[in-house]
Amino acid sequence: MSIVVKNLQFTYSANSPYETRALKDVNLTINEGDFLGIVGHTGSGKSTFIQHLNGLIRVQEGEIEVFDIKLTNAKKPKPDLRKLRSHVGMVFQYPEYQLFEETVYKDVAFGPKNLGLSQEEINDRVKEAIELVGLDYEKYKDRAPFELSGGQKRRVAIAGIIAMKPKVLILDEPTAGLDPSGKEQILSLIKNLKEKCSPTIIVISHDIDEITRFANRLVVFNDGKVAFDEPMKELFKHQQELVEMGLDIPLAIKIANELKAKGIKLGENIVTMSDLLREIVIAYNKKNGTNIDVSKIRKSVFNFDFSNSNQEEVFKDE
Amino acid sequence: MSAIELKNVSFSYVLSETEIVRAVRNVSLEIEEGSFVAIVGHNGSGKSTLAKLLNGLLIPDKGTVKVFGIDTKEKSTIYEVRKNVGMVFQNPDNQMVASIIEDDIAFGPENLGVKREEIVERVDWALSQVGMLEHKKGTPFKLSGGQKQRLAIAGIIAMKPKVLVLDESTAMLDPQGRAEVMRVAHELNKKEGMTVICITHYMEEALEADRLIVMSDGKVVLDNIPKLVFAQSKELLDYKLTVPLATQAAIELENLGISVGKDVMNKEELVERLCPLL
């Protein structure tokens, strides 16, 4: 188990007219290898929650265990925050706004330097991180971050986090504000990072069609509490409740619902667009006596298919 | 009548002596008064630069931009241009100037020298247009992103512009906030006859426009009604764009030999086409 959260509560501006209870008794266990999606509308407490996980917000009530580090409201013993932050890497919304160094190299090196590593180790990590996010090390290391495109800046910002080799990587709205191809690049980067860098990944997203493409577990925050915590495919059993909370459900489910309402029989377990297409093909074959092969359905229905090509190459095209 | 007319407009950013970014290259366009126009394009395609050219925040290096016949190059009439073309930007937190909502909305008309009584009227009108009248005496800092952006729109329309430009105004919002902002924009277009130019990365938002302009590498590459633009899915892919998710599904079904037509734009159309086939 990577992270265990017990009875976590948090109140902003306590004892003032602006008092807001952001978290009300949150319990959650995050396991090693989870590809966890967190959804919830604005103000549901999800950002407050993740800021606890690397000690940006001090625990007021309840407790959190991150690997072997305990976070409580006790003044002593002080938790080893440096160690905590090397374990849990956090990529904020619009992380490119936080680039500040003169060169890409220095910016990515900032984190590892603060971990007190040797110069050689820092060099290795910076090089590895920059290449991992799909940028050519030699070409970009001496560039000023401000000369880069929006998508490139975001990748440099992510490189700065993964250079610390976190065991858990948290990304808050990682695709916000990017164009469709930029979004696809970041999504395939995240998948790549799960394999090559951080085995546990937590992503906050408002885009339910996007998050269902990669998360294997979904946690829904509502009114400061964990409303649902389900394997990705199971969550939408609660679709009625999700809609009542003002959350979106995947388009594939909406289409399946409408088809079913018109008397068309489709299989269960439709969540993603690929699921829907599979069931449509099966129903079509049955009715028309055709033999269309479901395995011919492409995983990514129509997008910038990076899967066949070397990812580094695709990025370098920019 | 055309609200905005661009003739052979070019604009470059000079980064250093050797580096020049040609953001907009020889663009000619006419935006009809009362229309709802969406502009899409990849990051760096020049669409935000184009937006800033529309109200004289940027002046073209070559060519002319005319707003209701007034050239944005003319310094003496630039306020006339800015009064007519209001802009709402991406980040809701960067567009607030006062700590009380009604003061924030009054800021624009005050600077235009509007009389006090009329300002009071305009503040109420603008806030009710965006459905925020009840928050008049409140503070903007406690609002949601969608509410803040609606407030930013109110602050702009209180100046009674004829054209509203939304430069990725929904990019930082959650789905609910996005829907609120788009609803307000469409209402202003339909009820008040305001010309709306909406720059966006969301293909679903672009679908709702009367006209869709696609930009790539500083040029206008497609310009038509959304349905016909999205029918050119191969070209869109080359321009690093995509089509609405329902259209993606239809394209894949076509590829598999299930003919629903590639011109499906939304879930209603997809369901309608699928029903007789299943």
Coordinates of C-alpha atoms in Angstrom, one line a residue:
Chain A
M1 CA 0.0 0.0 0.0
S2 CA 1.4 3.4 -1.0
I3 CA -0.9 5.9 0.6
V4 CA -3.5 5.4 3.4
V5 CA -5.8 8.2 4.4
K6 CA -7.9 8.0 7.5
N7 CA -10.7 10.3 8.7
L8 CA -9.2 13.3 7.0
Q9 CA -11.0 16.6 7.6
F10 CA -10.0 20.1 6.6
T11 CA -11.6 23.5 7.1
Y12 CA -10.5 26.7 5.4
S13 CA -10.7 30.0 7.4
A14 CA -11.9 28.3 10.5
N15 CA -13.8 30.5 13.0
S16 CA -14.3 33.3 10.4
P17 CA -17.3 34.2 8.4
Y18 CA -15.7 32.5 5.4
E19 CA -15.3 29.2 7.1
T20 CA -15.6 26.4 4.5
R21 CA -15.4 22.7 5.3
A22 CA -13.5 21.4 2.3
L23 CA -13.0 17.9 3.5
K24 CA -15.4 16.0 5.7
D25 CA -14.1 12.6 6.8
V26 CA -12.2 11.3 3.8
N27 CA -11.0 7.7 3.9
L28 CA -9.0 6.3 1.0
T29 CA -6.3 3.7 0.3
I30 CA -4.1 4.2 -2.8
N31 CA -2.3 1.0 -3.9
E32 CA 1.0 0.7 -5.7
G33 CA 0.3 0.4 -9.4
D34 CA -3.0 2.2 -9.3
F35 CA -3.9 4.4 -12.3
L36 CA -6.3 6.5 -10.3
G37 CA -8.7 9.1 -11.7
I38 CA -10.2 11.7 -9.4
V39 CA -13.3 13.4 -10.6
G40 CA -15.7 15.9 -8.9
H41 CA -17.0 19.3 -9.7
T42 CA -15.2 22.5 -8.7
G43 CA -15.3 22.9 -5.0
S44 CA -15.8 19.2 -4.2
G45 CA -12.5 19.0 -2.3
K46 CA -10.4 17.1 -4.7
S47 CA -7.6 19.7 -4.9
T48 CA -7.5 20.2 -1.2
F49 CA -7.2 16.4 -0.8
I50 CA -4.2 16.0 -3.2
Q51 CA -2.4 18.9 -1.6
H52 CA -2.3 16.9 1.6
L53 CA -0.6 14.0 -0.1
N54 CA 2.8 15.8 -0.4
G55 CA 2.5 18.0 2.6
L56 CA 1.5 21.3 1.0
I57 CA -1.4 21.4 3.4
R58 CA -0.9 20.4 7.0
V59 CA -3.3 17.8 8.4
Q60 CA -5.8 19.3 10.7
E61 CA -7.7 16.2 11.7
G62 CA -7.2 12.6 10.8
E63 CA -4.1 11.0 9.5
I64 CA -2.2 10.1 6.3
E65 CA 0.5 7.5 5.8
V66 CA 2.6 7.9 2.7
F67 CA 4.8 4.9 2.4
D68 CA 6.5 5.0 5.8
I69 CA 5.9 8.7 6.5
K70 CA 3.1 9.6 8.9
L71 CA 1.3 12.9 8.6
T72 CA -0.9 14.1 11.5
N73 CA -1.7 17.3 13.2
A74 CA 0.9 16.6 16.0
K75 CA 3.6 19.2 16.1
K76 CA 6.2 16.5 17.0
P77 CA 7.8 14.5 15.5
K78 CA 8.1 16.6 12.4
P79 CA 7.5 14.5 9.2
D80 CA 10.4 14.4 6.8
L81 CA 8.9 16.6 4.2
R82 CA 11.9 16.4 1.8
K83 CA 11.6 12.7 1.7
L84 CA 7.8 12.9 1.3
R85 CA 8.1 15.2 -1.7
S86 CA 10.7 13.0 -3.3
H87 CA 8.2 10.2 -3.0
V88 CA 5.1 12.1 -4.2
G89 CA 5.6 14.3 -7.3
M90 CA 2.9 16.9 -8.0
V91 CA 2.3 18.5 -11.3
F92 CA -0.1 21.4 -10.9
Q93 CA -2.6 22.9 -13.3
Y94 CA -0.8 24.9 -16.0
P95 CA 2.6 23.8 -14.6
E96 CA 4.4 25.8 -17.4
Y97 CA 3.7 29.0 -15.4
Q98 CA 6.0 27.7 -12.7
L99 CA 9.1 27.5 -14.9
F100 CA 11.6 30.0 -13.6
E101 CA 15.2 29.1 -14.5
E102 CA 17.3 30.5 -17.4
T103 CA 17.7 27.2 -19.1
V104 CA 15.7 24.0 -19.5
Y105 CA 18.6 22.1 -17.8
K106 CA 18.6 24.3 -14.7
D107 CA 14.8 24.1 -14.4
V108 CA 14.7 20.4 -14.5
A109 CA 17.8 20.1 -12.2
F110 CA 16.2 22.3 -9.5
G111 CA 14.3 19.4 -7.8
P112 CA 17.1 16.8 -7.8
K113 CA 19.6 19.5 -6.6
N114 CA 17.3 20.1 -3.6
L115 CA 17.4 16.4 -2.9
G116 CA 21.1 16.7 -2.2
L117 CA 22.2 14.4 -5.0
S118 CA 25.7 14.3 -6.5
Q119 CA 26.4 16.4 -9.6
E120 CA 26.8 13.2 -11.6
E121 CA 23.5 11.8 -10.4
I122 CA 21.8 15.1 -11.1
N123 CA 23.2 15.1 -14.7
D124 CA 21.9 11.6 -15.3
R125 CA 18.5 12.3 -14.0
V126 CA 18.0 15.6 -15.9
K127 CA 19.0 13.9 -19.1
E128 CA 16.8 11.0 -18.5
A129 CA 13.8 13.1 -17.5
I130 CA 14.1 15.4 -20.5
E131 CA 14.3 12.5 -22.9
L132 CA 11.4 10.7 -21.1
V133 CA 9.1 13.6 -21.9
G134 CA 10.1 13.4 -25.5
L135 CA 12.5 16.3 -25.9
D136 CA 15.9 16.0 -27.4
Y137 CA 18.4 16.6 -24.5
E138 CA 21.2 18.2 -26.5
K139 CA 18.9 20.4 -28.5
Y140 CA 16.9 21.7 -25.6
K141 CA 19.1 21.7 -22.5
D142 CA 20.5 25.2 -23.0
R143 CA 17.3 26.8 -24.3
A144 CA 15.4 29.3 -22.3
P145 CA 12.1 27.7 -21.2
F146 CA 10.3 30.8 -22.5
E147 CA 11.3 30.2 -26.1
L148 CA 9.4 26.9 -26.1
S149 CA 5.8 26.3 -27.3
G150 CA 3.0 25.8 -24.7
G151 CA 3.0 22.0 -25.0
Q152 CA 6.8 21.9 -24.8
K153 CA 6.9 24.1 -21.7
R154 CA 4.4 21.8 -20.0
R155 CA 6.6 18.8 -20.8
V156 CA 9.7 20.6 -19.3
A157 CA 7.6 21.3 -16.2
I158 CA 6.7 17.6 -15.9
A159 CA 10.4 16.6 -16.5
G160 CA 11.3 18.7 -13.5
I161 CA 9.0 16.6 -11.3
I162 CA 9.9 13.2 -12.7
A163 CA 13.6 14.0 -12.3
M164 CA 13.0 13.5 -8.6
K165 CA 11.9 10.0 -9.4
P166 CA 8.7 10.1 -7.4
K167 CA 7.0 6.7 -6.6
V168 CA 3.7 8.4 -6.9
L169 CA 2.9 11.0 -9.6
I170 CA -0.1 13.3 -9.2
L171 CA -1.2 15.4 -12.1
D172 CA -4.0 18.1 -11.7
E173 CA -5.8 18.7 -15.0
P174 CA -2.7 17.8 -17.1
T175 CA -4.4 18.4 -20.5
A176 CA -6.2 21.7 -19.7
G177 CA -5.8 24.4 -22.3
L178 CA -4.0 22.2 -24.9
D179 CA -5.1 21.6 -28.4
P180 CA -6.3 18.1 -29.4
S181 CA -2.9 16.9 -30.5
G182 CA -1.2 18.4 -27.5
K183 CA -3.8 16.5 -25.3
E184 CA -3.0 13.3 -27.0
Q185 CA 0.7 13.8 -26.5
I186 CA 0.4 14.4 -22.8
L187 CA -1.9 11.4 -22.4
S188 CA 0.5 9.1 -24.1
L189 CA 3.3 10.6 -22.1
I190 CA 1.4 9.9 -18.9
K191 CA 0.9 6.2 -20.0
N192 CA 4.6 6.1 -20.7
L193 CA 5.6 7.5 -17.4
K194 CA 3.5 4.9 -15.6
E195 CA 5.6 2.2 -17.2
K196 CA 9.0 3.8 -17.1
C197 CA 8.9 6.2 -14.1
S198 CA 6.2 6.2 -11.5
P199 CA 4.3 3.0 -11.0
T200 CA 1.4 4.8 -9.2
I201 CA -0.3 7.7 -11.0
I202 CA -3.2 9.9 -9.8
V203 CA -4.9 12.2 -12.3
I204 CA -7.5 14.8 -11.7
S205 CA -9.6 15.5 -14.7
H206 CA -12.9 17.2 -15.6
D207 CA -13.1 15.3 -18.9
I208 CA -14.8 12.0 -18.2
D209 CA -14.4 10.8 -21.8
E210 CA -10.6 11.3 -21.5
I211 CA -10.1 9.8 -18.0
T212 CA -12.0 6.6 -18.8
R213 CA -9.5 6.0 -21.5
F214 CA -6.7 5.3 -19.1
A215 CA -7.7 5.1 -15.4
N216 CA -8.3 1.7 -13.9
R217 CA -9.9 3.1 -10.8
L218 CA -12.1 6.2 -10.3
V219 CA -12.7 8.1 -7.1
V220 CA -15.5 10.7 -7.1
F221 CA -15.4 13.6 -4.7
N222 CA -18.6 15.3 -3.7
D223 CA -19.2 17.9 -1.0
G224 CA -15.8 17.1 0.7
K225 CA -16.3 13.4 0.8
V226 CA -15.5 10.4 -1.3
A227 CA -18.8 9.6 -2.9
F228 CA -17.7 6.6 -4.9
D229 CA -14.5 4.6 -5.2
E230 CA -14.8 1.9 -7.9
P231 CA -12.9 0.1 -10.6
M232 CA -13.3 2.2 -13.7
K233 CA -15.9 0.0 -15.4
E234 CA -18.0 -0.4 -12.3
L235 CA -18.4 3.3 -11.5
F236 CA -21.1 4.0 -14.0
K237 CA -23.5 1.7 -12.3
H238 CA -24.1 4.8 -10.3
Q239 CA -24.7 7.0 -13.3
Q240 CA -27.9 8.3 -12.0
E241 CA -26.2 9.6 -8.8
L242 CA -23.3 11.0 -10.8
V243 CA -25.7 13.0 -13.0
E244 CA -27.4 14.3 -9.8
M245 CA -24.1 15.5 -8.5
G246 CA -23.7 17.5 -11.7
L247 CA -21.0 15.3 -13.2
D248 CA -20.8 14.2 -16.7
I249 CA -20.9 10.6 -17.8
P250 CA -19.1 9.3 -20.8
L251 CA -20.6 9.9 -24.2
A252 CA -20.6 6.2 -25.0
I253 CA -22.9 5.5 -22.1
K254 CA -25.2 8.3 -23.1
I255 CA -25.5 6.9 -26.6
A256 CA -25.9 3.3 -25.3
N257 CA -28.7 4.5 -23.0
E258 CA -30.6 6.2 -25.9
L259 CA -30.2 3.2 -28.1
K260 CA -31.5 0.9 -25.4
A261 CA -34.4 3.3 -24.8
K262 CA -35.4 2.7 -28.4
G263 CA -35.5 -1.0 -27.9
I264 CA -32.1 -2.0 -29.2
K265 CA -30.4 -4.7 -27.3
L266 CA -26.8 -4.0 -26.4
G267 CA -24.5 -5.9 -24.1
E268 CA -23.6 -4.6 -20.6
N269 CA -20.4 -2.9 -19.5
I270 CA -20.3 -0.1 -22.0
V271 CA -18.1 2.7 -20.8
T272 CA -15.6 3.7 -23.5
M273 CA -16.2 4.5 -27.1
S274 CA -14.5 1.2 -28.0
D275 CA -16.9 -0.7 -25.8
L276 CA -19.8 1.0 -27.5
L277 CA -18.5 0.3 -31.0
R278 CA -17.9 -3.4 -30.1
E279 CA -21.5 -3.8 -28.9
I280 CA -22.9 -2.0 -32.0
V281 CA -20.9 -4.3 -34.3
I282 CA -22.2 -7.4 -32.4
A283 CA -25.8 -6.1 -32.7
Y284 CA -25.4 -5.2 -36.3
N285 CA -23.9 -8.6 -37.2
K286 CA -26.8 -10.3 -35.4
K287 CA -29.5 -8.4 -37.2
N288 CA -27.9 -8.3 -40.7
G289 CA -26.2 -11.7 -40.7
T290 CA -22.9 -10.0 -41.4
N291 CA -19.6 -11.0 -40.0
I292 CA -17.7 -7.9 -39.1
D293 CA -14.7 -8.6 -37.0
V294 CA -14.8 -6.8 -33.6
S295 CA -11.1 -7.0 -33.3
K296 CA -10.8 -4.6 -36.3
I297 CA -12.1 -1.8 -34.1
R298 CA -9.2 0.6 -33.5
K299 CA -8.4 1.4 -29.9
S300 CA -8.2 5.1 -30.5
V301 CA -11.1 5.7 -32.7
F302 CA -9.7 8.7 -34.5
N303 CA -6.8 10.5 -33.1
F304 CA -3.2 11.2 -33.3
D305 CA -2.1 7.6 -33.2
F306 CA 1.3 7.6 -31.5
S307 CA 1.2 3.9 -30.7
N308 CA 2.8 2.7 -33.9
S309 CA 5.6 5.2 -34.0
N310 CA 8.4 5.9 -31.6
Q311 CA 7.0 8.5 -29.2
E312 CA 10.2 10.5 -29.0
E313 CA 10.0 10.9 -32.8
V314 CA 6.5 12.2 -32.7
F315 CA 7.4 14.8 -30.1
K316 CA 10.4 16.0 -32.0
D317 CA 8.3 16.9 -35.0
E318 CA 6.9 19.9 -33.2
Chain B
M1 CA -23.1 44.2 -43.3
S2 CA -19.7 43.1 -42.2
A3 CA -18.8 43.9 -38.6
I4 CA -15.1 43.2 -39.1
E5 CA -13.1 43.1 -42.3
L6 CA -9.5 41.9 -42.6
K7 CA -7.6 42.4 -45.8
N8 CA -4.3 40.7 -46.4
V9 CA -3.4 40.9 -42.7
S10 CA 0.0 39.8 -41.5
F11 CA 1.5 40.0 -38.1
S12 CA 4.9 38.8 -36.8
Y13 CA 6.5 38.7 -33.3
V14 CA 10.1 39.7 -33.4
L15 CA 11.8 37.6 -30.7
S16 CA 15.4 38.6 -31.6
E17 CA 17.3 39.8 -34.6
T18 CA 17.4 36.3 -36.0
E19 CA 14.1 34.9 -34.8
I20 CA 10.8 36.1 -36.1
V21 CA 7.5 34.2 -35.6
R22 CA 5.1 34.8 -38.4
A23 CA 1.9 34.4 -36.4
V24 CA -0.7 35.6 -38.9
R25 CA 0.1 35.3 -42.6
N26 CA -1.9 37.2 -45.2
V27 CA -5.4 36.6 -43.8
S28 CA -8.5 38.0 -45.4
L29 CA -11.8 37.6 -43.7
E30 CA -15.2 39.2 -43.3
I31 CA -17.2 38.7 -40.2
E32 CA -20.9 39.4 -40.7
E33 CA -22.8 41.4 -38.1
G34 CA -24.9 39.2 -35.9
S35 CA -23.1 36.0 -36.7
F36 CA -21.7 33.4 -34.3
V37 CA -18.2 32.5 -35.6
A38 CA -15.9 29.8 -34.0
I39 CA -12.2 29.8 -34.7
V40 CA -10.2 26.7 -34.0
G41 CA -6.6 25.8 -34.6
H42 CA -3.6 24.0 -32.9
N43 CA -1.5 25.8 -30.3
G44 CA 0.5 28.4 -32.1
S45 CA -1.8 28.5 -35.2
G46 CA -2.2 32.2 -34.8
K47 CA -5.8 32.3 -33.6
S48 CA -5.2 34.3 -30.4
T49 CA -3.0 36.7 -32.3
L50 CA -5.9 37.1 -34.8
A51 CA -8.2 37.8 -31.9
K52 CA -5.9 40.6 -30.6
L53 CA -5.8 42.1 -34.1
L54 CA -9.6 42.5 -34.1
N55 CA -9.7 45.3 -31.5
G56 CA -6.4 46.9 -32.1
L57 CA -4.6 45.3 -29.2
L58 CA -2.2 44.4 -32.0
I59 CA -1.8 46.4 -35.2
P60 CA -1.1 44.4 -38.4
D61 CA 2.4 44.7 -39.9
K62 CA 0.8 44.5 -43.3
G63 CA -2.8 44.8 -44.5
T64 CA -5.8 46.4 -42.7
V65 CA -8.3 45.5 -40.1
K66 CA -11.5 47.5 -40.2
V67 CA -14.1 47.4 -37.4
F68 CA -17.4 48.8 -38.7
G69 CA -15.4 50.6 -41.3
I70 CA -12.8 52.1 -38.9
D71 CA -9.2 51.2 -39.5
T72 CA -7.6 49.9 -36.3
K73 CA -4.3 51.6 -37.4
E74 CA -5.8 55.0 -36.8
K75 CA -4.8 56.1 -33.3
S76 CA -7.4 58.8 -33.1
T77 CA -10.3 56.4 -33.4
I78 CA -8.9 53.4 -31.5
Y79 CA -11.3 53.9 -28.6
E80 CA -14.2 53.6 -31.0
V81 CA -12.8 50.3 -32.1
R82 CA -12.2 49.0 -28.5
K83 CA -15.7 50.1 -27.5
N84 CA -17.2 48.0 -30.3
V85 CA -15.1 44.9 -29.9
G86 CA -15.0 43.5 -26.3
M87 CA -12.7 40.7 -25.4
V88 CA -12.9 38.0 -22.7
F89 CA -9.7 36.0 -22.0
Q90 CA -8.8 32.6 -20.7
N91 CA -8.1 33.1 -17.0
P92 CA -11.1 34.3 -15.0
D93 CA -8.8 35.5 -12.1
N94 CA -7.0 38.0 -14.3
Q95 CA -10.0 40.0 -15.4
M96 CA -11.4 41.3 -12.1
V97 CA -10.6 44.9 -11.1
A98 CA -12.8 45.6 -8.1
S99 CA -13.7 43.8 -4.9
I100 CA -17.5 44.3 -5.2
I101 CA -19.2 42.9 -8.3
E102 CA -21.2 45.9 -9.3
D103 CA -18.1 48.1 -9.1
D104 CA -16.3 45.6 -11.3
I105 CA -19.0 45.8 -14.0
A106 CA -19.2 49.6 -13.7
F107 CA -15.5 50.0 -14.4
G108 CA -15.8 49.7 -18.2
P109 CA -18.7 52.2 -18.7
E110 CA -17.1 54.6 -16.2
N111 CA -14.0 54.7 -18.3
L112 CA -16.1 55.4 -21.4
G113 CA -17.6 58.4 -19.6
V114 CA -21.1 57.0 -19.4
K115 CA -23.5 59.0 -17.2
R116 CA -24.0 57.7 -13.7
E117 CA -27.7 56.9 -14.1
E118 CA -27.0 55.0 -17.2
I119 CA -24.2 53.1 -15.6
V120 CA -26.5 51.9 -12.9
E121 CA -28.9 50.7 -15.6
R122 CA -26.2 49.0 -17.6
V123 CA -24.8 47.2 -14.6
D124 CA -28.2 45.6 -13.8
W125 CA -28.8 44.8 -17.5
A126 CA -25.3 43.2 -17.9
L127 CA -25.6 41.2 -14.8
S128 CA -29.1 39.9 -15.6
Q129 CA -27.9 39.0 -19.1
V130 CA -25.4 36.6 -17.6
G131 CA -27.7 35.4 -14.8
M132 CA -25.6 37.0 -12.0
L133 CA -27.9 39.9 -10.9
E134 CA -28.4 38.3 -7.4
H135 CA -24.6 38.5 -6.8
K136 CA -24.5 42.3 -7.5
K137 CA -23.4 43.3 -4.0
G138 CA -21.1 40.3 -3.5
T139 CA -17.4 39.8 -4.0
P140 CA -16.0 38.1 -7.2
F141 CA -13.3 36.2 -5.4
K142 CA -15.6 33.5 -3.9
L143 CA -17.3 32.6 -7.2
S144 CA -16.7 29.5 -9.3
G145 CA -14.7 29.7 -12.5
G146 CA -17.9 29.7 -14.6
Q147 CA -19.4 32.5 -12.6
K148 CA -16.2 34.5 -12.8
Q149 CA -16.2 34.2 -16.6
R150 CA -19.8 35.2 -16.8
L151 CA -18.9 38.2 -14.7
A152 CA -16.1 39.0 -17.1
I153 CA -18.6 38.8 -20.0
A154 CA -20.9 41.1 -18.0
G155 CA -18.1 43.6 -17.5
I156 CA -17.5 43.6 -21.3
I157 CA -21.1 43.9 -22.4
A158 CA -21.8 46.7 -20.0
M159 CA -19.7 48.7 -22.5
K160 CA -22.3 47.8 -25.1
P161 CA -19.9 46.4 -27.7
K162 CA -21.3 45.1 -31.0
V163 CA -18.8 42.3 -31.1
L164 CA -17.9 39.9 -28.3
V165 CA -14.6 38.0 -28.7
L166 CA -14.1 35.0 -26.4
D167 CA -10.5 34.0 -26.5
E168 CA -10.5 30.4 -25.1
S169 CA -12.7 31.7 -22.3
T170 CA -13.8 28.2 -21.4
A171 CA -10.4 26.6 -21.3
M172 CA -10.0 26.8 -17.5
L173 CA -13.5 25.8 -16.6
D174 CA -15.2 22.6 -15.6
P175 CA -17.9 21.1 -17.9
Q176 CA -20.7 22.9 -16.0
G177 CA -18.9 26.3 -16.2
R178 CA -18.2 25.8 -19.9
A179 CA -21.9 25.1 -20.5
E180 CA -22.9 28.3 -18.6
V181 CA -20.5 30.5 -20.5
M182 CA -21.5 29.1 -23.9
R183 CA -25.2 29.4 -23.1
V184 CA -24.7 33.1 -22.2
A185 CA -22.8 33.7 -25.4
H186 CA -25.5 32.1 -27.6
E187 CA -28.2 34.1 -25.8
L188 CA -26.4 37.4 -26.4
N189 CA -26.1 36.4 -30.0
K190 CA -29.7 35.4 -30.5
K191 CA -31.5 37.9 -28.3
E192 CA -29.3 41.0 -28.5
G193 CA -28.0 40.4 -32.0
M194 CA -24.4 40.6 -30.7
T195 CA -21.7 39.3 -33.1
V196 CA -19.8 36.6 -31.2
I197 CA -16.3 35.3 -32.2
C198 CA -15.4 32.3 -30.1
I199 CA -11.9 30.9 -30.1
T200 CA -11.8 27.4 -28.7
H201 CA -10.1 24.0 -28.5
Y202 CA -13.4 22.2 -27.9
M203 CA -14.8 20.9 -31.1
E204 CA -18.2 20.5 -29.4
E205 CA -18.3 24.2 -28.9
A206 CA -17.3 24.9 -32.4
L207 CA -20.1 22.7 -33.6
E208 CA -22.7 25.2 -32.2
A209 CA -21.5 28.1 -34.3
D210 CA -22.9 29.4 -37.6
R211 CA -19.5 29.4 -39.2
L212 CA -16.3 27.6 -38.4
I213 CA -12.9 29.0 -39.3
V214 CA -9.8 26.7 -39.0
M215 CA -6.4 28.2 -38.7
S216 CA -3.1 26.5 -39.2
D217 CA 0.4 28.1 -39.3
G218 CA -1.0 31.6 -39.3
K219 CA -3.4 31.0 -42.3
V220 CA -7.1 30.4 -42.6
V221 CA -7.2 26.8 -44.1
L222 CA -10.9 26.0 -43.8
D223 CA -13.9 28.3 -43.5
N224 CA -17.4 26.9 -43.8
I225 CA -20.5 25.8 -41.7
P226 CA -19.3 23.5 -39.0
K227 CA -20.9 20.4 -40.5
L228 CA -18.9 20.8 -43.7
V229 CA -15.7 21.6 -41.9
F230 CA -16.0 18.5 -39.8
A231 CA -16.7 16.4 -42.8
Q232 CA -13.1 17.0 -43.8
S233 CA -11.7 14.9 -41.0
K234 CA -8.5 13.9 -42.8
E235 CA -7.5 17.5 -43.3
L236 CA -8.4 18.4 -39.7
L237 CA -6.0 15.7 -38.6
D238 CA -3.2 17.3 -40.7
Y239 CA -4.0 20.5 -38.9
K240 CA -3.5 18.7 -35.5
L241 CA -7.2 19.0 -34.8
T242 CA -9.9 16.5 -34.3
V243 CA -13.7 16.1 -34.8
P244 CA -16.4 15.7 -32.2
L245 CA -16.4 12.4 -30.4
A246 CA -19.7 11.3 -32.0
T247 CA -18.3 12.0 -35.4
Q248 CA -15.2 9.9 -34.5
A249 CA -17.5 7.0 -33.7
A250 CA -19.4 7.4 -37.0
I251 CA -16.1 7.5 -39.0
E252 CA -15.0 4.2 -37.3
L253 CA -18.4 2.6 -38.0
E254 CA -18.1 3.6 -41.7
N255 CA -14.6 2.1 -41.8
L256 CA -16.0 -1.2 -40.5
G257 CA -18.7 -1.2 -43.1
I258 CA -21.6 0.0 -41.1
S259 CA -22.9 2.9 -43.1
V260 CA -24.1 5.7 -40.7
G261 CA -22.5 8.4 -42.8
K262 CA -19.4 10.4 -41.9
D263 CA -21.4 13.6 -41.4
V264 CA -22.8 12.7 -38.0
M265 CA -22.1 15.5 -35.6
N266 CA -23.7 14.7 -32.3
K267 CA -25.1 11.8 -30.3
E268 CA -28.7 12.5 -31.4
E269 CA -27.8 12.1 -35.1
L270 CA -25.7 9.0 -34.4
V271 CA -28.6 7.4 -32.5
E272 CA -31.0 8.3 -35.3
R273 CA -28.8 6.8 -38.0
L274 CA -28.1 3.7 -35.9
C275 CA -31.6 2.8 -35.0
P276 CA -32.8 1.4 -38.4
L277 CA -29.5 -0.6 -38.7
L278 CA -29.6 -2.4 -35.4

